[in-house]
Structure formats: C-alpha cells, structure tokens
C-alpha cells in the first residue's frame, strides 16, 4: 500500500478538487458511477477536435482515423479481459443493454416454454427484469438461488437448482448492493458440468477485480464503461465466439449487414453483426483510454489498495453504535452498505451531502435485496482507487454527528 | 456541523419525526389510500374519517424519511375539521410552496406547514414532502388505487 501512488492518482481526477457546499468533495458513490481521469476527458476532447468522423464507411482521412481508434479500443478491451479474439467484444450502451441483448437473441433462440433461467437473490434489476420479460415471451421460468444473512450465495442450493431444464445461469460477479463477490469459478464449473452456459454481470466487479474471461471460462461477460472510469453510454458484451456466431442479430440497420436487397439481407461478421447504426464513437475511444490508464496502475494493485480501504472502513463503521452493516460476505468488494436504526437513508444522504460527502441512499436497483433484509433502503458508501482513509474518517465523523442531531 | 441544513431540518421536523402525530389506524375509515415513493421506498397509508364533506379524523401508518414523516404528521393535524374544499386548497398551496413555482406564497396561509418550505432548495427531497399531500389529494378525489410519486 505504501507504494500505491494515491497522490498522483488523485491529481489525475480534476473533479476531486471540486468544492461541494463549500466543503472538499468526498466522492463515495462509485458503485453508481466513477469519476473520470484527465486522460479520458482529454482523449474524447481530442477525438472531437482532431479525429472525428463516422466509422467503417468513408475512404476519407478522418473516417479512417476514427475507425482505427475505435478498433484499437476494441483490442484494448479484448486484452483487458483477456478474450481470445476481438470478434468477441461487442460494444453496447452498457451492462443493461448487453443483458437485454443476450435475453432477446440467445434467449429467444434457445429458451422455450418450461425451460429455466437461474439467477441469484442478490441480482441488480438489470439482471432480473430482462429475464422476466423473456419468461413472459417464452413461458420459461425464472429460478432464484438463495443467499444467507451475510449476503453469500448458498452454493449447495444453487447447484441443486441446476437441472436438465436449466438453459442459462445469469449471475452477478460482485453485488452492487452488498459488495459480495460470488464464487464465479465454482458457479461456472458446476453449470458447465451440466452443459449450461453462464453469463456474468460484471458491472461492479470490473473496476475492482482483475478479470480474465478465459480463466473464468464464462460464456458471456458484461460491463459498463462509466463504472470503469470511462464515459457513460458505452459498455461491453463479451461472448464466446461460437455463441455469438450462432445468435441471431439484435437490431437491424447500417453497419451490421453484408448485403441488403428488398428480398433478403445478409449479416456482417462478428463483431459488427451486433453493432447496428452509428455507435458511441468517442465514448468507445474514451473507454480505451480509461483501460490504458488502469493498465498503467495495475488492477491487482488497485484491488489490494481497495481491500485495505474496505477493511479500514468496516472497522471504523463497527465502532459506531447503531450502525448496521448490510452485507458482510467473506469475499467482498469495496462497498459499505449500512443502516442507522430509524434514521432514513435519504436523511443520511442529505446530511452527508451538506458535508461534501456523496453517498447513495435508496434501494440500489436491488429491491429484492432490500426486501430480504426487511429495509426500504440502505445508505451505501462505495469506494474507488482514488479514495483515502482520510475520506473514510470524514465519512465516519459525519455519520456520528448526524446520529447526534437525530437523537 | 449541519448549519447549512437548518432551513431543511427545522426542530419541528425532528419533533414530528421522533413523535409522529396521528400514527394509528382508523378502523372505520371512510377513505384509505396508499402512497408510495419508489425512488426512496417511502410508503404510507392515509386514513380519513369523514363527516359529510368535513374531515372528522385523519391518521396514517407507514415508514419514511424525516421529511416525509414530518410532512404527513403535520398534514394529519392541519386537515382535521377542514372541509374537502379547504383541504384541497391547502394541497395546492403546499404544492406551490414546496415546488417553488410561486415566489410570493403567503406562508401564514399554511401555518405550521411553513417549516417544510425549505425543501424547495433541495429538488431531490421535494417528493418526500409532497407524498403525503398527493395521497390526500387521491383520498379527497375518492381514488382507491395506490399513489406513486413517479
């Protein structure tokens, strides 16, 4: 930790110098969205000032320049998650769109009435609702593997739910509401033993944990750029080539076709088959810049630093009377969800905001998780590589003060 | 430490949050409507006992943040013995006061409710204050279905 270049990293994020209501910003809402380093902001600025044109079309210089940068970003993503081929990297709007894409292409083609889709009790709405929609369309059945009180998947129950009717397992890699990191290697092995493909929702995991899709052997992995210090409006769907080849296209339009006549159209090869229309060009290039930045620091070092932050925050939080941590899985990412007795999370959020501290208050798009714990909402501090122990001290002082005010 | 918030969290609000008034069920209520703020999970059930077009009794159950709890608690106090038309007029005045559309709201007209005027500076919290009143509005219009702030 002594070697982690925290001062340099903080200096790379201009927004961290912002004053909120006259106080230093303490940004602890990273699970909702991360801030952006200079290199990403400047990269996108540069694209629009010097390189921008539509991609995969014109023969003119700018189109070639934009296309090269766009495809170079795809290669950076491939390398970042160690996919075998850049054909397996599909750019979408975010993790949500990626899951919807899989549900409506792979799902519709392969999942029939009576078949089962298995998720867990700790999923984000984006890994629940697309499957419910698919189930409505196909009369398939959504099954939910339970978790225990600390927010860990009950693995035996999970494996018992795998059966010959299960056609897909869709599991969150790291829970946004609890911080739980699921035993995804074991999950994948158990599912593959029964020839069931596995989709991992990596929206939360990707900025915190080194991800290697070949080592994991997952069939699909999805994440959003904005949680990875990149722009919003861009995300990634990784799929094994054999799956993607077999899947029907998602949306029709330009850039995803080979030939079009009024009688019949043929589709472009991967990855373009799934990228209809003009994509988020500058955002893709910006995401590539964010990945380059993270590579310069190293995901393993980031994970180790954040683990220390979480340990410290958890120790401090446990010393506060009346604070209850929601989610205490043994394997956990840098998220601290909590309640303060009768003090509503929205009041906590407003009070901390007045001190310059940004946290999330609400159901975190995980209403079933809130129901499981019998709370309408929680307060959530979520940490990123640019946060410090000093900021955690500011948070804890704020919490202690607001408890006093509420009496 | 929270000086900036004094306009939002006045002592009256803390008082009503700690000790909500009319926090009970009216068994023979004439009107019963649920209000729900899906954004923050605030839920309340409003009960009205009518005497002709006059509100003879008002109460609520549910859970919410300090702003929404204080707002519904204050509301059940102030609407008691008001006619439906008077309560509806209060709803409109309260709505204008909290959404800040009118600069010259007569704070005297809303009495104690003026303590909630501060929410207009906090757009993210306006719905917390208005949930109770939207629920009342539905009850006055004799709607049965739950009210959502979305």
Coordinates of C-alpha atoms in Angstrom, one line a residue:
Chain A
X1 CA 0.0 0.0 0.0
X2 CA 2.9 2.3 0.7
X3 CA 3.8 2.0 -3.0
X4 CA 0.3 2.8 -4.2
X5 CA 0.5 6.2 -6.0
X6 CA -2.6 7.6 -4.4
X7 CA -1.5 11.3 -4.6
X8 CA -0.7 11.0 -8.3
X9 CA -4.0 9.2 -9.0
X10 CA -6.0 11.8 -7.2
X11 CA -4.3 14.6 -9.1
X12 CA -5.4 12.8 -12.3
X13 CA -9.1 13.3 -11.5
X14 CA -9.9 17.0 -11.8
X15 CA -13.4 16.7 -10.2
X16 CA -11.8 15.6 -6.9
X17 CA -10.7 19.3 -6.4
X18 CA -14.4 20.4 -6.6
X19 CA -15.9 22.0 -3.5
X20 CA -19.4 20.9 -2.6
X21 CA -21.4 23.3 -0.4
X22 CA -18.1 24.9 0.5
X23 CA -16.5 21.6 1.6
X24 CA -14.0 19.3 0.0
X25 CA -15.7 16.7 -2.2
X26 CA -15.6 13.2 -0.7
X27 CA -17.0 11.1 -3.5
X28 CA -18.2 7.7 -2.3
X29 CA -20.8 6.9 -4.9
X30 CA -18.5 5.0 -7.2
X31 CA -20.8 1.9 -7.4
X32 CA -23.3 4.2 -9.1
X33 CA -20.7 5.8 -11.4
X34 CA -17.0 6.6 -11.2
X35 CA -15.3 9.9 -11.9
X36 CA -13.1 10.3 -15.0
X37 CA -9.3 10.9 -15.2
X38 CA -7.9 13.7 -17.3
X39 CA -6.6 11.3 -19.8
X40 CA -10.2 10.1 -20.7
X41 CA -11.6 13.7 -20.8
X42 CA -8.7 14.9 -22.9
X43 CA -8.9 11.9 -25.2
X44 CA -12.5 12.5 -26.0
X45 CA -11.8 16.2 -26.4
X46 CA -9.1 15.3 -28.9
X47 CA -11.3 13.0 -30.9
X48 CA -13.8 15.7 -31.5
X49 CA -11.2 18.3 -32.2
X50 CA -9.0 16.3 -34.5
X51 CA -10.2 12.8 -35.4
X52 CA -14.0 12.7 -35.6
X53 CA -16.0 11.2 -38.5
X54 CA -18.3 8.2 -38.9
X55 CA -16.5 4.8 -38.8
X56 CA -16.4 1.9 -41.2
X57 CA -17.7 4.0 -44.0
X58 CA -15.8 6.7 -45.8
X59 CA -12.5 6.5 -47.5
X60 CA -11.6 9.9 -46.3
X61 CA -8.8 10.5 -43.8
X62 CA -10.9 11.3 -40.7
X63 CA -13.1 8.3 -41.2
X64 CA -10.1 6.1 -41.4
X65 CA -8.6 7.8 -38.3
X66 CA -11.8 7.3 -36.3
X67 CA -12.2 3.7 -37.4
X68 CA -8.6 2.9 -36.4
X69 CA -9.0 4.4 -33.0
X70 CA -12.4 2.7 -32.5
X71 CA -11.0 -0.7 -33.4
X72 CA -7.9 -0.1 -31.3
X73 CA -10.1 0.4 -28.3
X74 CA -11.8 -2.9 -29.0
X75 CA -8.4 -4.5 -29.0
X76 CA -7.7 -2.8 -25.6
X77 CA -10.9 -4.2 -24.2
X78 CA -10.0 -7.7 -25.5
X79 CA -6.6 -7.5 -23.9
X80 CA -8.1 -6.1 -20.6
X81 CA -10.4 -9.1 -20.0
X82 CA -8.1 -11.5 -22.0
X83 CA -10.7 -12.5 -24.5
X84 CA -9.3 -14.8 -27.2
X85 CA -10.4 -12.6 -30.1
X86 CA -11.6 -9.0 -30.6
X87 CA -14.5 -10.5 -32.5
X88 CA -15.9 -11.5 -29.1
X89 CA -16.0 -7.8 -28.0
X90 CA -19.3 -6.2 -28.8
X91 CA -19.8 -2.5 -27.9
X92 CA -23.2 -1.8 -26.5
X93 CA -24.7 1.1 -24.3
X94 CA -23.9 -0.6 -21.0
X95 CA -24.3 -3.8 -19.0
X96 CA -28.1 -3.4 -19.1
X97 CA -28.2 -3.4 -22.8
X98 CA -25.8 -6.3 -23.0
X99 CA -28.1 -8.4 -20.8
X100 CA -31.1 -7.4 -22.8
X101 CA -29.3 -8.3 -26.0
X102 CA -28.5 -11.8 -24.7
X103 CA -32.0 -12.3 -23.5
X104 CA -33.6 -11.3 -26.8
X105 CA -31.2 -13.1 -29.1
X106 CA -29.6 -16.1 -27.4
X107 CA -32.5 -16.4 -25.0
X108 CA -35.3 -16.2 -27.6
X109 CA -33.5 -18.6 -29.9
X110 CA -32.7 -21.2 -27.2
X111 CA -35.1 -20.9 -24.3
X112 CA -38.6 -22.4 -24.6
X113 CA -41.7 -22.9 -22.5
X114 CA -40.9 -24.7 -19.3
X115 CA -37.1 -24.1 -19.6
X116 CA -35.4 -22.4 -16.6
X117 CA -33.1 -19.5 -16.2
X118 CA -31.2 -19.4 -12.9
X119 CA -30.2 -16.2 -11.2
X120 CA -29.4 -15.3 -7.6
X121 CA -31.1 -13.5 -4.8
X122 CA -28.6 -10.6 -5.0
X123 CA -29.1 -9.5 -8.6
X124 CA -29.4 -5.9 -9.8
X125 CA -32.7 -5.2 -11.5
X126 CA -30.9 -5.3 -14.8
X127 CA -30.2 -9.0 -14.4
X128 CA -33.8 -9.7 -13.3
X129 CA -36.1 -7.8 -15.5
X130 CA -34.7 -8.8 -18.9
X131 CA -35.2 -12.4 -17.9
X132 CA -38.7 -11.8 -16.6
X133 CA -39.5 -10.2 -19.9
X134 CA -38.1 -13.2 -21.8
X135 CA -40.1 -15.5 -19.5
X136 CA -43.3 -13.7 -20.4
X137 CA -42.5 -14.0 -24.0
X138 CA -41.5 -17.7 -23.9
X139 CA -43.2 -19.1 -20.8
X140 CA -39.9 -20.1 -19.4
X141 CA -39.4 -20.0 -15.6
X142 CA -37.1 -17.7 -13.7
X143 CA -35.5 -19.5 -10.7
X144 CA -33.6 -17.7 -7.9
X145 CA -30.8 -19.2 -5.9
X146 CA -31.0 -18.0 -2.2
X147 CA -28.4 -16.3 -0.1
X148 CA -27.6 -16.2 3.7
X149 CA -27.9 -13.3 6.1
X150 CA -24.4 -12.0 5.4
X151 CA -25.2 -11.9 1.7
X152 CA -23.4 -15.0 0.5
X153 CA -24.8 -17.3 -2.2
X154 CA -25.9 -20.7 -0.7
X155 CA -23.9 -22.7 -3.1
X156 CA -25.4 -26.1 -2.4
X157 CA -28.9 -24.7 -3.0
X158 CA -27.6 -23.1 -6.2
X159 CA -26.2 -26.4 -7.5
X160 CA -29.4 -28.2 -6.6
X161 CA -31.4 -25.8 -8.7
X162 CA -29.3 -26.7 -11.8
X163 CA -31.2 -29.3 -13.7
X164 CA -31.9 -30.5 -17.3
X165 CA -34.4 -27.7 -17.7
X166 CA -31.9 -25.0 -16.9
X167 CA -30.9 -23.3 -20.1
X168 CA -28.8 -20.4 -18.7
X169 CA -27.2 -19.2 -15.5
X170 CA -27.0 -15.4 -15.1
X171 CA -25.1 -14.3 -12.0
X172 CA -23.7 -11.1 -10.7
X173 CA -19.9 -11.2 -10.3
X174 CA -20.0 -8.6 -7.5
X175 CA -23.2 -7.3 -5.9
X176 CA -23.8 -3.6 -6.1
X177 CA -26.0 -3.5 -3.0
X178 CA -23.9 -5.8 -0.7
X179 CA -20.4 -5.9 -2.2
X180 CA -20.5 -9.7 -2.2
X181 CA -18.1 -11.3 -4.7
X182 CA -19.6 -14.5 -5.9
X183 CA -17.6 -17.8 -6.3
X184 CA -17.9 -17.4 -10.0
X185 CA -15.3 -20.1 -10.9
X186 CA -17.2 -22.7 -8.9
X187 CA -20.5 -21.5 -10.3
X188 CA -19.3 -21.8 -13.9
X189 CA -17.7 -25.2 -13.2
X190 CA -21.0 -26.5 -11.7
X191 CA -23.1 -25.2 -14.6
X192 CA -20.7 -26.4 -17.3
X193 CA -20.7 -29.9 -15.7
X194 CA -24.4 -29.9 -16.9
X195 CA -23.7 -28.1 -20.2
X196 CA -25.4 -24.9 -19.0
X197 CA -23.9 -21.6 -20.3
X198 CA -23.1 -18.9 -17.8
X199 CA -23.5 -15.1 -18.1
X200 CA -21.6 -13.0 -15.6
X201 CA -22.9 -9.4 -14.8
X202 CA -19.5 -7.7 -14.3
X203 CA -20.8 -4.1 -13.9
X204 CA -19.5 -3.8 -10.4
X205 CA -16.6 -6.3 -10.5
X206 CA -14.8 -4.8 -13.5
X207 CA -13.3 -1.7 -11.8
X208 CA -12.2 -3.7 -8.7
X209 CA -11.0 -7.1 -9.7
X210 CA -8.7 -8.4 -12.5
X211 CA -11.0 -10.2 -14.9
X212 CA -9.8 -13.0 -17.2
X213 CA -12.7 -14.4 -19.2
X214 CA -10.7 -17.4 -20.5
X215 CA -9.6 -18.4 -17.0
X216 CA -13.1 -17.9 -15.7
X217 CA -14.4 -19.8 -18.8
X218 CA -17.6 -17.8 -18.6
X219 CA -19.7 -17.8 -21.8
X220 CA -20.8 -14.2 -21.5
X221 CA -19.4 -11.3 -19.5
X222 CA -21.0 -7.8 -19.5
X223 CA -19.9 -4.5 -18.0
X224 CA -20.4 -0.7 -18.4
X225 CA -17.7 1.8 -19.3
X226 CA -18.9 4.5 -16.8
X227 CA -18.1 2.4 -13.8
X228 CA -14.6 1.7 -15.2
X229 CA -13.6 5.4 -15.1
X230 CA -14.7 5.7 -18.7
X231 CA -17.6 7.6 -20.4
X232 CA -21.3 6.8 -19.8
X233 CA -23.3 5.4 -22.7
X234 CA -20.8 2.7 -23.6
X235 CA -20.5 -0.8 -22.4
X236 CA -19.2 -4.2 -23.4
X237 CA -20.7 -7.6 -24.2
X238 CA -18.1 -10.3 -24.3
X239 CA -19.4 -13.6 -25.6
X240 CA -17.6 -16.8 -26.7
X241 CA -17.3 -16.7 -30.5
X242 CA -19.3 -19.9 -31.0
X243 CA -22.2 -18.4 -29.1
X244 CA -22.1 -15.1 -30.8
X245 CA -21.8 -16.7 -34.3
X246 CA -24.9 -18.8 -33.6
X247 CA -27.0 -16.0 -32.2
X248 CA -29.4 -14.0 -34.4
X249 CA -28.7 -10.3 -34.6
X250 CA -30.3 -7.9 -32.0
X251 CA -31.1 -4.8 -34.0
X252 CA -31.1 -4.4 -37.8
X253 CA -29.7 -1.4 -39.6
X254 CA -26.5 0.0 -41.0
X255 CA -23.1 -1.4 -40.3
X256 CA -24.4 -4.8 -39.3
X257 CA -25.2 -6.1 -42.8
X258 CA -23.2 -7.6 -45.6
X259 CA -25.7 -7.1 -48.4
X260 CA -29.3 -5.8 -48.5
X261 CA -31.9 -6.4 -51.1
X262 CA -35.7 -6.0 -50.6
X263 CA -35.9 -9.7 -50.6
X264 CA -33.3 -10.6 -48.1
X265 CA -30.3 -9.2 -46.3
X266 CA -27.2 -11.0 -45.1
X267 CA -25.4 -10.0 -41.9
X268 CA -21.9 -8.8 -41.3
X269 CA -19.4 -10.9 -39.5
X270 CA -18.6 -10.5 -35.8
X271 CA -18.4 -8.2 -34.0
X272 CA -20.3 -5.9 -36.4
X273 CA -23.3 -8.1 -36.6
X274 CA -24.3 -6.8 -33.2
X275 CA -23.4 -3.1 -33.7
X276 CA -26.2 -1.7 -35.9
X277 CA -26.1 2.0 -36.6
X278 CA -23.5 4.6 -35.7
X279 CA -22.1 3.6 -32.3
X280 CA -20.8 5.9 -29.5
X281 CA -17.5 6.5 -31.3
X282 CA -15.9 9.0 -28.9
X283 CA -17.1 7.0 -25.9
X284 CA -15.5 3.8 -27.2
X285 CA -12.2 5.6 -27.7
X286 CA -12.6 7.2 -24.3
X287 CA -13.2 3.7 -22.7
X288 CA -10.0 2.6 -24.4
X289 CA -8.2 5.5 -22.7
X290 CA -9.6 4.5 -19.3
X291 CA -8.4 1.0 -19.8
X292 CA -4.9 2.3 -20.8
X293 CA -4.9 4.4 -17.6
X294 CA -5.9 1.4 -15.4
X295 CA -3.2 -0.8 -17.0
X296 CA -0.7 1.8 -16.0
X297 CA -1.6 1.4 -12.4
X298 CA -2.4 -2.3 -12.5
X299 CA -5.7 -4.0 -11.5
X300 CA -4.0 -6.2 -8.9
X301 CA -2.6 -3.2 -7.1
X302 CA -6.0 -1.4 -7.3
X303 CA -7.7 -4.5 -5.8
X304 CA -5.2 -4.7 -3.0
X305 CA -5.5 -1.0 -2.2
X306 CA -9.3 -1.0 -2.2
X307 CA -9.3 -4.1 0.1
X308 CA -7.3 -2.1 2.6
X309 CA -9.8 0.8 2.3
X310 CA -12.7 -1.6 2.8
X311 CA -11.1 -3.3 5.9
X312 CA -10.5 0.2 7.4
X313 CA -14.0 1.4 6.7
X314 CA -15.6 -1.7 8.1
X315 CA -13.5 -1.5 11.3
X316 CA -14.4 2.2 11.7
X317 CA -18.1 1.6 11.0
X318 CA -18.3 -1.2 13.5
X319 CA -17.3 1.2 16.2
X320 CA -20.4 3.3 15.7
X321 CA -23.3 2.5 17.9
X322 CA -26.5 1.9 16.0
X323 CA -24.8 1.4 12.6
X324 CA -25.6 -1.9 11.0
X325 CA -23.6 -3.1 8.0
X326 CA -25.8 -4.8 5.3
X327 CA -23.7 -7.4 3.5
X328 CA -20.8 -9.0 5.3
X329 CA -19.7 -11.7 2.9
X330 CA -16.3 -13.1 3.4
X331 CA -15.3 -12.3 -0.1
X332 CA -16.3 -8.7 -0.6
X333 CA -15.5 -5.7 -2.8
X334 CA -15.2 -2.1 -1.6
X335 CA -18.8 -1.4 -0.8
X336 CA -20.2 -0.5 2.6
X337 CA -24.0 -0.6 2.7
X338 CA -25.5 0.3 6.1
X339 CA -28.5 1.4 8.1
X340 CA -28.7 3.7 11.1
X341 CA -31.7 2.4 13.0
X342 CA -34.7 4.6 12.4
X343 CA -32.7 7.3 10.6
X344 CA -33.8 7.0 7.0
X345 CA -31.1 6.6 4.3
X346 CA -32.4 9.7 2.5
X347 CA -31.9 11.8 5.5
X348 CA -28.4 10.3 5.9
X349 CA -27.7 11.2 2.2
X350 CA -28.9 14.8 2.5
X351 CA -27.0 15.3 5.8
X352 CA -23.7 13.9 4.4
X353 CA -24.1 15.9 1.2
X354 CA -24.1 19.1 3.3
X355 CA -20.6 18.0 4.4
X356 CA -19.5 17.4 0.9
X357 CA -19.8 13.6 1.1
X358 CA -21.6 11.9 -1.8
X359 CA -23.1 8.5 -1.0
X360 CA -26.1 6.6 -2.4
X361 CA -29.3 6.3 -0.5
X362 CA -32.0 4.1 -1.7
X363 CA -32.7 0.5 -2.9
X364 CA -29.8 0.5 -5.3
X365 CA -31.9 -1.1 -8.1
X366 CA -32.0 -4.2 -6.0
X367 CA -35.5 -4.1 -4.4
X368 CA -35.5 -7.9 -3.7
X369 CA -32.3 -7.5 -1.7
X370 CA -33.9 -4.7 0.4
X371 CA -36.9 -7.0 0.9
X372 CA -34.7 -9.8 2.1
X373 CA -33.2 -7.6 4.8
X374 CA -36.5 -6.0 5.6
X375 CA -35.4 -2.5 5.0
X376 CA -36.9 0.0 2.5
X377 CA -33.5 1.3 1.6
X378 CA -29.8 1.5 2.8
X379 CA -27.1 4.1 2.7
X380 CA -24.2 3.0 0.7
X381 CA -20.6 4.2 0.6
X382 CA -18.7 2.7 -2.3
X383 CA -15.0 3.2 -2.8
X384 CA -12.8 3.6 -5.8
X385 CA -9.0 3.6 -6.2
X386 CA -8.8 7.4 -5.6
X387 CA -10.4 7.3 -2.2
X388 CA -8.4 7.5 1.0
X389 CA -8.6 6.6 4.7
X390 CA -8.8 10.3 5.5
X391 CA -12.0 10.4 3.5
X392 CA -13.3 7.4 5.4
X393 CA -12.6 9.4 8.6
X394 CA -14.6 12.3 7.2
X395 CA -17.5 9.9 6.5
X396 CA -17.4 8.4 9.9
X397 CA -17.3 11.7 11.7
X398 CA -20.3 12.8 9.5
X399 CA -22.2 9.7 10.5
X400 CA -21.5 10.2 14.2
X401 CA -22.6 13.8 14.0
X402 CA -25.9 13.1 12.2
X403 CA -26.7 10.4 14.7
X404 CA -26.4 13.0 17.4
X405 CA -28.6 15.5 15.5
X406 CA -31.3 12.9 15.1
X407 CA -31.1 12.0 18.8
Chain B
X1 CA -21.9 20.8 12.0
X2 CA -25.1 20.8 9.8
X3 CA -25.6 24.6 9.8
X4 CA -26.4 24.6 6.0
X5 CA -29.4 22.3 6.7
X6 CA -31.1 24.4 9.3
X7 CA -33.8 25.6 6.7
X8 CA -34.5 22.0 5.7
X9 CA -34.3 20.2 9.1
X10 CA -36.0 22.5 11.5
X11 CA -36.7 21.4 15.1
X12 CA -40.4 20.9 14.3
X13 CA -39.4 18.3 11.7
X14 CA -37.2 16.4 14.1
X15 CA -40.0 16.6 16.7
X16 CA -42.7 15.1 14.3
X17 CA -40.2 12.5 13.0
X18 CA -39.5 11.3 16.6
X19 CA -43.1 11.5 17.7
X20 CA -45.4 11.4 14.7
X21 CA -48.9 12.6 15.4
X22 CA -52.0 10.6 14.5
X23 CA -49.8 7.5 13.8
X24 CA -52.6 4.9 14.1
X25 CA -55.2 3.1 12.1
X26 CA -58.8 4.4 11.9
X27 CA -60.7 1.2 11.9
X28 CA -63.9 2.6 10.4
X29 CA -62.2 5.0 8.0
X30 CA -64.2 6.2 5.0
X31 CA -61.2 6.7 2.9
X32 CA -58.0 4.7 2.9
X33 CA -55.2 5.3 0.3
X34 CA -51.6 4.2 0.0
X35 CA -48.8 6.4 -1.1
X36 CA -45.5 5.2 -2.4
X37 CA -42.3 6.9 -3.4
X38 CA -40.5 4.2 -5.5
X39 CA -37.3 6.3 -5.6
X40 CA -36.6 6.0 -1.8
X41 CA -39.1 3.3 -0.7
X42 CA -41.2 5.6 1.4
X43 CA -44.6 4.1 2.0
X44 CA -47.6 5.4 3.9
X45 CA -51.3 4.6 4.3
X46 CA -53.6 7.6 4.9
X47 CA -56.9 7.1 6.7
X48 CA -59.7 9.7 6.6
X49 CA -63.0 9.7 8.6
X50 CA -65.5 11.9 7.0
X51 CA -68.4 13.8 8.5
X52 CA -70.3 15.0 5.4
X53 CA -67.7 17.0 3.4
X54 CA -65.7 17.7 6.6
X55 CA -62.6 15.6 7.6
X56 CA -63.6 14.4 11.1
X57 CA -60.3 12.5 11.7
X58 CA -57.1 11.8 9.8
X59 CA -54.3 9.3 10.6
X60 CA -51.5 7.4 8.9
X61 CA -49.3 4.4 9.1
X62 CA -46.0 3.6 7.2
X63 CA -42.4 4.4 7.2
X64 CA -40.3 7.1 5.5
X65 CA -37.6 9.7 5.9
X66 CA -37.8 12.5 8.4
X67 CA -39.1 14.9 5.8
X68 CA -41.9 12.6 4.6
X69 CA -42.8 11.5 8.2
X70 CA -43.0 15.1 9.4
X71 CA -44.9 16.2 6.4
X72 CA -47.7 13.5 6.8
X73 CA -47.8 14.0 10.6
X74 CA -48.2 17.8 10.2
X75 CA -50.8 17.2 7.5
X76 CA -53.0 14.9 9.5
X77 CA -53.1 17.6 12.2
X78 CA -53.9 20.5 10.0
X79 CA -56.6 18.9 7.8
X80 CA -58.7 17.8 10.7
X81 CA -62.0 19.7 10.8
X82 CA -61.3 21.2 7.3
X83 CA -63.8 20.8 4.5
X84 CA -62.8 18.9 1.4
X85 CA -62.5 22.1 -0.5
X86 CA -60.4 23.7 2.2
X87 CA -58.1 20.7 2.3
X88 CA -57.8 20.7 -1.5
X89 CA -56.9 24.4 -1.4
X90 CA -54.2 23.6 1.2
X91 CA -52.8 20.9 -1.1
X92 CA -52.4 23.4 -3.9
X93 CA -50.8 26.0 -1.7
X94 CA -48.5 23.4 -0.2
X95 CA -47.5 22.1 -3.6
X96 CA -46.7 25.6 -4.8
X97 CA -44.7 26.4 -1.7
X98 CA -42.5 23.2 -2.0
X99 CA -42.0 23.2 -5.7
X100 CA -41.1 26.9 -5.6
X101 CA -43.2 27.9 -8.6
X102 CA -44.6 30.9 -6.9
X103 CA -42.3 33.4 -5.2
X104 CA -45.0 35.1 -3.1
X105 CA -46.6 32.3 -1.3
X106 CA -48.2 33.6 1.9
X107 CA -46.5 31.4 4.4
X108 CA -49.1 32.5 7.0
X109 CA -51.7 30.7 4.9
X110 CA -50.1 27.4 5.5
X111 CA -49.4 27.9 9.2
X112 CA -47.1 25.3 10.7
X113 CA -46.6 23.7 7.3
X114 CA -44.2 26.6 6.5
X115 CA -41.4 24.6 8.2
X116 CA -41.4 22.5 5.1
X117 CA -40.8 25.4 2.7
X118 CA -37.1 24.7 2.9
X119 CA -37.4 21.6 0.6
X120 CA -37.7 23.8 -2.4
X121 CA -33.9 24.3 -2.2
X122 CA -33.5 20.5 -2.3
X123 CA -35.1 19.3 -5.5
X124 CA -34.1 15.7 -4.7
X125 CA -36.3 15.9 -1.5
X126 CA -39.4 17.6 -2.7
X127 CA -41.2 14.4 -3.3
X128 CA -40.5 13.4 0.3
X129 CA -42.6 16.4 1.4
X130 CA -45.3 16.1 -1.2
X131 CA -46.0 12.4 -1.0
X132 CA -48.5 12.8 1.9
X133 CA -50.3 15.6 0.0
X134 CA -50.6 13.7 -3.2
X135 CA -52.0 10.8 -1.2
X136 CA -54.5 13.2 0.4
X137 CA -55.4 14.5 -3.0
X138 CA -56.2 11.0 -4.2
X139 CA -58.3 10.3 -1.0
X140 CA -60.3 13.5 -1.5
X141 CA -61.0 12.5 -5.1
X142 CA -62.0 9.1 -3.6
X143 CA -59.5 7.2 -5.7
X144 CA -58.8 3.7 -4.5
X145 CA -55.6 2.9 -6.2
X146 CA -52.2 3.5 -4.6
X147 CA -50.5 6.8 -5.3
X148 CA -47.0 6.9 -6.7
X149 CA -44.8 9.9 -6.9
X150 CA -43.3 8.7 -10.2

